[in-house]
Coordinates of C-alpha atoms and ligand atoms in Angstrom, one line a residue:
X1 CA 85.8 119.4 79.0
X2 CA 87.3 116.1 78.3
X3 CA 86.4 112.7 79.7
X4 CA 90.0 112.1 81.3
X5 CA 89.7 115.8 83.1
X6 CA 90.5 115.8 86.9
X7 CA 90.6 111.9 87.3
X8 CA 93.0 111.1 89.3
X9 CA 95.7 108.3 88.8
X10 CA 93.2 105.4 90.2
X11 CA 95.0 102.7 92.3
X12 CA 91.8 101.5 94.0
X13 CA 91.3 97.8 95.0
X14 CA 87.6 97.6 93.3
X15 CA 85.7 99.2 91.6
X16 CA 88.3 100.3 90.1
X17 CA 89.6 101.8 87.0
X18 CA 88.8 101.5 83.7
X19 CA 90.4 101.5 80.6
X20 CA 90.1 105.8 79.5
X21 CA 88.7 104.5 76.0
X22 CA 86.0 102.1 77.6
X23 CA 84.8 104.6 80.2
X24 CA 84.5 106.8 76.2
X25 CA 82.7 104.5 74.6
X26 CA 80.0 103.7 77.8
X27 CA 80.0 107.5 77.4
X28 CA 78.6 107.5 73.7
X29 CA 75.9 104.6 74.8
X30 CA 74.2 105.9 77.8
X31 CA 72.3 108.4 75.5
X32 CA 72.1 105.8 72.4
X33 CA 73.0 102.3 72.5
X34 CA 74.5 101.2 68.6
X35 CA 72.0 103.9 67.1
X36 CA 69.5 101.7 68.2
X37 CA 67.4 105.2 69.6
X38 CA 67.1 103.3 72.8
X39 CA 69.9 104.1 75.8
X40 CA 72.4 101.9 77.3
X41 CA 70.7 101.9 80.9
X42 CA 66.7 102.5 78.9
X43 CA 66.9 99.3 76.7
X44 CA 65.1 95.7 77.0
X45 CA 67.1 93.1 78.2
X46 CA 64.7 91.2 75.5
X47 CA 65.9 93.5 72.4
X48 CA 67.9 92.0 69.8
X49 CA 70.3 94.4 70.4
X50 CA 70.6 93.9 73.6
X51 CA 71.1 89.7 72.9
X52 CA 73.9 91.1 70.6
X53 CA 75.7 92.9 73.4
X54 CA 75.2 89.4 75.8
X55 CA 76.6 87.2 73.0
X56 CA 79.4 89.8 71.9
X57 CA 80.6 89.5 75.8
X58 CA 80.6 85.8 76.0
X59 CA 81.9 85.2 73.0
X60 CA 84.7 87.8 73.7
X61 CA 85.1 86.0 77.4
X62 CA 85.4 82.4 75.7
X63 CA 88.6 84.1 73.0
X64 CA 90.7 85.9 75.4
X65 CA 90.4 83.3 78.5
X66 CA 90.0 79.9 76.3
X67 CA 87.4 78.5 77.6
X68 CA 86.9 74.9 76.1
X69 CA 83.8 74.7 73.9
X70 CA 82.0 72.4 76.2
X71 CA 82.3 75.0 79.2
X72 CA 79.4 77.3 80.4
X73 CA 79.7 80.9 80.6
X74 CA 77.5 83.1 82.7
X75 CA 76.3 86.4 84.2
X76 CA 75.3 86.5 87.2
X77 CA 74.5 89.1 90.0
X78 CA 75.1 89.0 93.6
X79 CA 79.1 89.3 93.1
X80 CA 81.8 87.0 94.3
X81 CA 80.2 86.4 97.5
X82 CA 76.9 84.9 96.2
X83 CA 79.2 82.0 94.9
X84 CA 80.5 81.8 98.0
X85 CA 77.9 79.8 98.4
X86 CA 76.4 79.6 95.5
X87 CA 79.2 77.1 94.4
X88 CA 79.2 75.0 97.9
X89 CA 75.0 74.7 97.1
X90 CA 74.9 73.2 93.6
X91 CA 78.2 70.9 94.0
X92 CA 78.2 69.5 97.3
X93 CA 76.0 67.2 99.0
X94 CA 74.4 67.4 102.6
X95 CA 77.4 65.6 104.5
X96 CA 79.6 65.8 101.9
X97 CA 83.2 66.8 102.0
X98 CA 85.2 69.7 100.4
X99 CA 88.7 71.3 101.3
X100 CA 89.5 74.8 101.5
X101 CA 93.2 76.8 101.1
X102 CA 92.9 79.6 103.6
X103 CA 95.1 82.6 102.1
X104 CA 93.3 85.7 103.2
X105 CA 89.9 87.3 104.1
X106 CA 88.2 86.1 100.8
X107 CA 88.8 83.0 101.0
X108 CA 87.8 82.6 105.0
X109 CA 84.0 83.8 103.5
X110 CA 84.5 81.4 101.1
X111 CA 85.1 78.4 103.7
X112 CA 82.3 80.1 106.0
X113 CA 79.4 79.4 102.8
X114 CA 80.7 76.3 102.0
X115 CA 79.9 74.8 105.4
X116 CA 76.5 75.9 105.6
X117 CA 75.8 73.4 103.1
X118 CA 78.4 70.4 103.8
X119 CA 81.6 69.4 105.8
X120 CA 84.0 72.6 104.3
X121 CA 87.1 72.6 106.0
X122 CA 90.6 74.4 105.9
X123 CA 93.5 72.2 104.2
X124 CA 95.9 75.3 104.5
X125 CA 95.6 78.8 107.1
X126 CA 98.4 81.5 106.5
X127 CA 96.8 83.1 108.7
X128 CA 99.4 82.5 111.9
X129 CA 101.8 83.9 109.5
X130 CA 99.8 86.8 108.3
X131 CA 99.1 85.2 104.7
X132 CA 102.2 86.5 103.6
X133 CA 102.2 83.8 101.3
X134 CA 100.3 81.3 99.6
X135 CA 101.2 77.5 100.3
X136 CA 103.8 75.3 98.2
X137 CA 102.8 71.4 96.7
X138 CA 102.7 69.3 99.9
X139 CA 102.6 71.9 102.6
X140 CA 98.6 70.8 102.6
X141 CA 97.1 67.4 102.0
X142 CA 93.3 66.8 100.8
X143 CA 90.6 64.5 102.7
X144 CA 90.4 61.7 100.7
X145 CA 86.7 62.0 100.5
X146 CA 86.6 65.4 99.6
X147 CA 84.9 66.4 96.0
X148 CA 86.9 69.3 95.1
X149 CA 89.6 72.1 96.7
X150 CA 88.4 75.6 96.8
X151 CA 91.6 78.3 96.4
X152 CA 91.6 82.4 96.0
X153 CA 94.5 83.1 93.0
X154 CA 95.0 86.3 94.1
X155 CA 94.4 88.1 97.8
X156 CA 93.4 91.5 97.1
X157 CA 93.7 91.9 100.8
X158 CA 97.0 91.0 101.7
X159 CA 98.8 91.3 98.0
X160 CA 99.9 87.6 97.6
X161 CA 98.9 85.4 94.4
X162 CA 99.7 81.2 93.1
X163 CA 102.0 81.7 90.3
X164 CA 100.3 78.2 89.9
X165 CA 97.2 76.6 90.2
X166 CA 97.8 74.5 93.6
X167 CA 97.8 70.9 93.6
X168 CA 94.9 68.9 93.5
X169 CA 95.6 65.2 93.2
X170 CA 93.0 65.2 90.6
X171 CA 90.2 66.2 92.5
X172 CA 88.2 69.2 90.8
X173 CA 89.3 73.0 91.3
X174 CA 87.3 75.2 92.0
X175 CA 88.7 79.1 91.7
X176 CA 88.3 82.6 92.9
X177 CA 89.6 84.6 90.3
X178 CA 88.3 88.0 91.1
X179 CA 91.2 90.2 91.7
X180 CA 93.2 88.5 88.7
X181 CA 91.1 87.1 86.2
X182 CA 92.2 88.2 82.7
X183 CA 95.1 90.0 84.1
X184 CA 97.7 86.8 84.6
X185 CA 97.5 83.4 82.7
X186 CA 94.5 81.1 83.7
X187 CA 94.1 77.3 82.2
X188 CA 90.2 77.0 82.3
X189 CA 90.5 73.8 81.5
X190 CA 92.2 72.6 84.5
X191 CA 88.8 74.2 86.6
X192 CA 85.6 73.5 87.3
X193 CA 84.5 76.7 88.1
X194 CA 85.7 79.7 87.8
X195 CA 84.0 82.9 89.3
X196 CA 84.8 86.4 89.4
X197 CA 83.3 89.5 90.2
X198 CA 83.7 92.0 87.5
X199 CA 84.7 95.2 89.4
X200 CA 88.4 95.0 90.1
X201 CA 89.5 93.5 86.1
X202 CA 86.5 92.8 83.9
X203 CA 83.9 95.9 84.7
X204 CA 81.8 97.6 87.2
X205 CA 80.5 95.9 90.2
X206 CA 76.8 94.2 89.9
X207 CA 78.0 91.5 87.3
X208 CA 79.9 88.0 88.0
X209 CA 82.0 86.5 85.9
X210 CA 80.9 82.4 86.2
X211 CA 82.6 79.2 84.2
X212 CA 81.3 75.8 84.6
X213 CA 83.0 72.8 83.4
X214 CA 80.6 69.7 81.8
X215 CA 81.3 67.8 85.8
X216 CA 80.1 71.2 87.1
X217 CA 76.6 71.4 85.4
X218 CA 76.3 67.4 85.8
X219 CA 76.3 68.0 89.5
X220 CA 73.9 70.8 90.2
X221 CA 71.6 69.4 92.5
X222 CA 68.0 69.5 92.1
X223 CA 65.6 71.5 93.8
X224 CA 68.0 74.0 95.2
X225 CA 66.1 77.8 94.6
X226 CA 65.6 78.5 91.4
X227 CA 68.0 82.5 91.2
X228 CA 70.5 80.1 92.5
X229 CA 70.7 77.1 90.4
X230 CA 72.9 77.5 87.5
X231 CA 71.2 75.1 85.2
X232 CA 68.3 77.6 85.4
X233 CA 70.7 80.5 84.5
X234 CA 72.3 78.4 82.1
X235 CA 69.5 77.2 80.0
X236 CA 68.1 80.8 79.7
X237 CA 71.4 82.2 78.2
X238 CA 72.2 84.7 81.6
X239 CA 68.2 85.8 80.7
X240 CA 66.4 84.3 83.4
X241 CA 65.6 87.5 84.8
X242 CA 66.6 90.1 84.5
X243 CA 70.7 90.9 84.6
X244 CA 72.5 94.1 84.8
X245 CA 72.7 95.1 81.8
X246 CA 75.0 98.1 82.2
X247 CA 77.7 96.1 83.8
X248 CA 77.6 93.4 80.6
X249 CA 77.6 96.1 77.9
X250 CA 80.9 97.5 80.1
X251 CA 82.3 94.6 80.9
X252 CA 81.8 93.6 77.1
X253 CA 83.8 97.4 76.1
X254 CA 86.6 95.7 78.5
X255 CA 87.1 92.0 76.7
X256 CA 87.0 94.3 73.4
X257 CA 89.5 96.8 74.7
X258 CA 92.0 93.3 76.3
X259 CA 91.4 92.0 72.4
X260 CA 92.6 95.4 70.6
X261 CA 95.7 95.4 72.9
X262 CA 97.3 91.8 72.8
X263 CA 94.8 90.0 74.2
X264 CA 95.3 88.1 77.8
X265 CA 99.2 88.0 76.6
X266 CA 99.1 91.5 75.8
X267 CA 97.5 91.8 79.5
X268 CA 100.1 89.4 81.2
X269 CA 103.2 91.4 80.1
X270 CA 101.7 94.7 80.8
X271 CA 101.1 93.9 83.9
X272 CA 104.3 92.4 84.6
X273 CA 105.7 95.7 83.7
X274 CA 103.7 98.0 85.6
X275 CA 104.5 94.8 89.1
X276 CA 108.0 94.8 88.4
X277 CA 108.5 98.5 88.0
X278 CA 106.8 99.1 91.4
X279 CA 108.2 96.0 93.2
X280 CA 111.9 97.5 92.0
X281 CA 111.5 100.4 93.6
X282 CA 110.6 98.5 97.1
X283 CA 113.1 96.7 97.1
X284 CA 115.7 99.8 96.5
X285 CA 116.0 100.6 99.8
X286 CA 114.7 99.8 103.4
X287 CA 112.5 103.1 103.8
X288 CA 109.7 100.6 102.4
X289 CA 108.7 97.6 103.7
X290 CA 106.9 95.0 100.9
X291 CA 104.6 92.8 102.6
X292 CA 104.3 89.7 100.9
X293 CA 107.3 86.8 100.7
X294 CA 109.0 87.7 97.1
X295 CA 107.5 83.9 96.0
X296 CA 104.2 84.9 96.2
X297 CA 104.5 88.6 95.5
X298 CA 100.8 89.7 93.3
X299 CA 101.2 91.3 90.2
X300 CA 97.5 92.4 90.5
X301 CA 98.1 94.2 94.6
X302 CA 100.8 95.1 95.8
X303 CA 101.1 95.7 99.2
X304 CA 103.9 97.6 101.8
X305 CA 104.5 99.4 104.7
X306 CA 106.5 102.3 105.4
X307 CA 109.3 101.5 107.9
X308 CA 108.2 104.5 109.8
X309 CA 104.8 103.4 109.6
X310 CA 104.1 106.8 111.5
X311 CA 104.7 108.6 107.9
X312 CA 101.8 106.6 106.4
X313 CA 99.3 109.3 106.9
X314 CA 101.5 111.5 105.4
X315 CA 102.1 109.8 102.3
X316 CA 98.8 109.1 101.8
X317 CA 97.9 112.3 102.2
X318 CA 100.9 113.9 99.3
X319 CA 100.1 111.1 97.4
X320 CA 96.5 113.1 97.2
X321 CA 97.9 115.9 96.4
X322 CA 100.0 114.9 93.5
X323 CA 97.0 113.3 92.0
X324 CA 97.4 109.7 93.1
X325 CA 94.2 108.2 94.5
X326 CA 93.3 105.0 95.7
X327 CA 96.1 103.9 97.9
X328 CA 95.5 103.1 101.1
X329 CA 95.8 99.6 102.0
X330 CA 93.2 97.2 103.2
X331 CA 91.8 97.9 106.9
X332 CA 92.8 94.6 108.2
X333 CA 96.8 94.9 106.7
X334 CA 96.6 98.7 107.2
X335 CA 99.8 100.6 105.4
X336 CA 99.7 101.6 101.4
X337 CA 98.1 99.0 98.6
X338 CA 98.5 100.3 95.0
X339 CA 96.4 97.8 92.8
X340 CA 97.8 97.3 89.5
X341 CA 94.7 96.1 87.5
X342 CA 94.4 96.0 83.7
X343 CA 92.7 99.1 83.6
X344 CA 95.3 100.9 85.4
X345 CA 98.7 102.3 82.7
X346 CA 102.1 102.1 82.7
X347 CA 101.8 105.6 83.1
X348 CA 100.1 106.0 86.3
X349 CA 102.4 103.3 87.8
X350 CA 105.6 105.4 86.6
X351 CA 104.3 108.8 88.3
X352 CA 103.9 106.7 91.1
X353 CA 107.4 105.2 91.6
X354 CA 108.6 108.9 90.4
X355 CA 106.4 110.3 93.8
X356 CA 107.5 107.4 95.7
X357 CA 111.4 108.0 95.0
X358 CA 111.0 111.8 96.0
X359 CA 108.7 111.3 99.2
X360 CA 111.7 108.8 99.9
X361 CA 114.6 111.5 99.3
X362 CA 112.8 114.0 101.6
X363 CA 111.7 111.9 104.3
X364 CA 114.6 109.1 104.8
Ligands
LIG1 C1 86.6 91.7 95.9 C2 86.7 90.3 96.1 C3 85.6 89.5 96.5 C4 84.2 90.1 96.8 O1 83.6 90.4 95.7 P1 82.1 91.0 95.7 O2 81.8 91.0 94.3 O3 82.1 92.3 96.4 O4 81.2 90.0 96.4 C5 85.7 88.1 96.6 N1 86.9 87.5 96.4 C6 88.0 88.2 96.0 C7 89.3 87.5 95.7 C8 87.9 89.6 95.8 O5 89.0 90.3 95.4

């Protein structure tokens, strides 16, 4: 039987799908990793084969996002929400301040970390307006003390993204890029640190994604515990201890697969496709109800309602049926979320629209 046998088409919010010829080629290693007689998941992080695979996947990382040759790149465990606070403990100082763009549930934990170490505090809440969008320039002001704004580019949650990076006034910017990282255009430069868990665009879960500019490293404080001081993790190469292996030999297979197919370009445009296709088809008529204000609309999660939202079960459970999995939208927004990540095709998004047109015919 072949690989792509009974899977479903996978609209999950994370984990979530991978590209058919990475989950192949993960396939081929778990018995033998590069003929090296050793298995992917059965091989020394220690091996020379195994350094190859870390320097492959940073090397690949730096390419297809551009990240400037003075930046750090790492691999880290403990996923997005370590950094939560992992971030707040290395940057800021006891009493210290630091400002915080509230556009969903992510970035609320964010804010929540960040204050067990200084004075975090919210610059911008949506959530009165039930983060239906993300703020404009000026709609927030900064503290004038404050040593960097913290902002989420894209709720996974609620299915609203910055089309920009927000304003700063030139303070550093510090960014969780988890749900759209290599999937829409990022200027590294413009951060100072980037983090990402891996499982929604880059990989499986169990690895972050982590980019420190020069200021970054320069302000890790001393004496913080050792797992979560990124100079540690920095000057052993993402080998201090050690890191999941699987999850950078996937994530690895991904940047490889994103540089066979166009690159982040390639990426941006498919996913434009595959966002506008299924935005189109909410907008046709008023038996669907889009979520998000059409500014701020993600191209990563896209979220509606049904105007009946009595008829949600049932299209969740026909959309089952027909082979579309994954759907269901986020417990604190409720209704249908289809998330539109770089693994997911063009394909699976046009079976979707072609279900969603005839669950409309029958059921309008
Ligand atoms: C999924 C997600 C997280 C949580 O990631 P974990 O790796 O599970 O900690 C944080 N932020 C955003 C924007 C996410 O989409």
């Amino acid at each position: 039987m072949g690989v792509k046998a009974g899977r479903v088409h996978n609209f999950g919010a994370g984990p979530a799908v991978l590209p058919i010829e990475v989950v192949e080629e993960v396939q081929m290693a778990l018995p033998n990793l590069m003929d090296s007689g050793f298995g992917l998941c059965e091989i020394s992080h220690r091996s020379a084969i195994f350094q190859d695979v870390v320097d492959s996947a940073m090397g690949r990382v730096r390419r297809v996002l551009s990240v400037p040759d003075d930046y750090t790149v790492l691999f880290l465990q403990g996923g997005a929400s370590l950094q939560f606070y992992m971030t707040a403990l290395n940057i800021l100082r006891t009493g210290e301040m630091a400002d915080y763009i509230i556009t969903g549930g992510w970035s609320k934990k964010a804010l929540a970390e960040a204050n067990r170490v200084g004075d975090a505090q919210a610059c911008w809440d949506g959530s009165n307006s039930g983060f239906k969008s993300v703020p404009n320039k000026g709609e927030y002001e900064l503290r004038e003390q404050s040593i960097y704004l913290h902002y989420t580019s894209n709720n996974t949650l609620y299915g609203t993204q910055f089309h920009e990076p927000p304003s700063s006034g030139g303070k550093p910017l510090i960014l969780d890029a988890s749900s759209d990282i290599a999937g829409v255009p990022i200027n590294v430069s413009s951060h100072d640190i980037i983090y990402a868990g891996a499982q929604k665009n880059l990989g499986p879960s169990g690895v972050t994604l982590v980019i420190l500019s020069p200021w970054a490293m320069s302000r890790v404080q001393e004496g913080i515990p050792t797992m979560l001081d990124y100079s540690v993790h920095a000057s052993k190469g993402s080998l201090f201890n050690t890191p999941n292996t699987f999850g950078i030999f996937v994530l690895d297979c991904v940047f490889k697969w994103l540089e066979k197919n166009g690159g982040l370009d390639g990426a941006i445009s498919r996913n434009r496709a595959k966002s506008n296709l299924l935005y189109k088809e909410l907008d046709r008529c008023q038996f669907w109800k889009p979520h998000a204000d059409i500014d701020s609309r993600s191209v990563m999660n896209v979220t509606w309602r049904l105007s009946n939202p009595k008829l949600e079960p049932l299209f969740l459970e026909e959309a089952k049926v027909a082979g579309l999995g994954g759907l269901k939208g986020h417990r604190s927004v409720g209704g249908i979320r289809a998330s539109l990540y770089n693994g997911c095709s063009m394909e699976s998004v046009q079976i979707l629209v072609n279900f969603m047109q005839d669950f409309e015919s029958r059921y309008n």
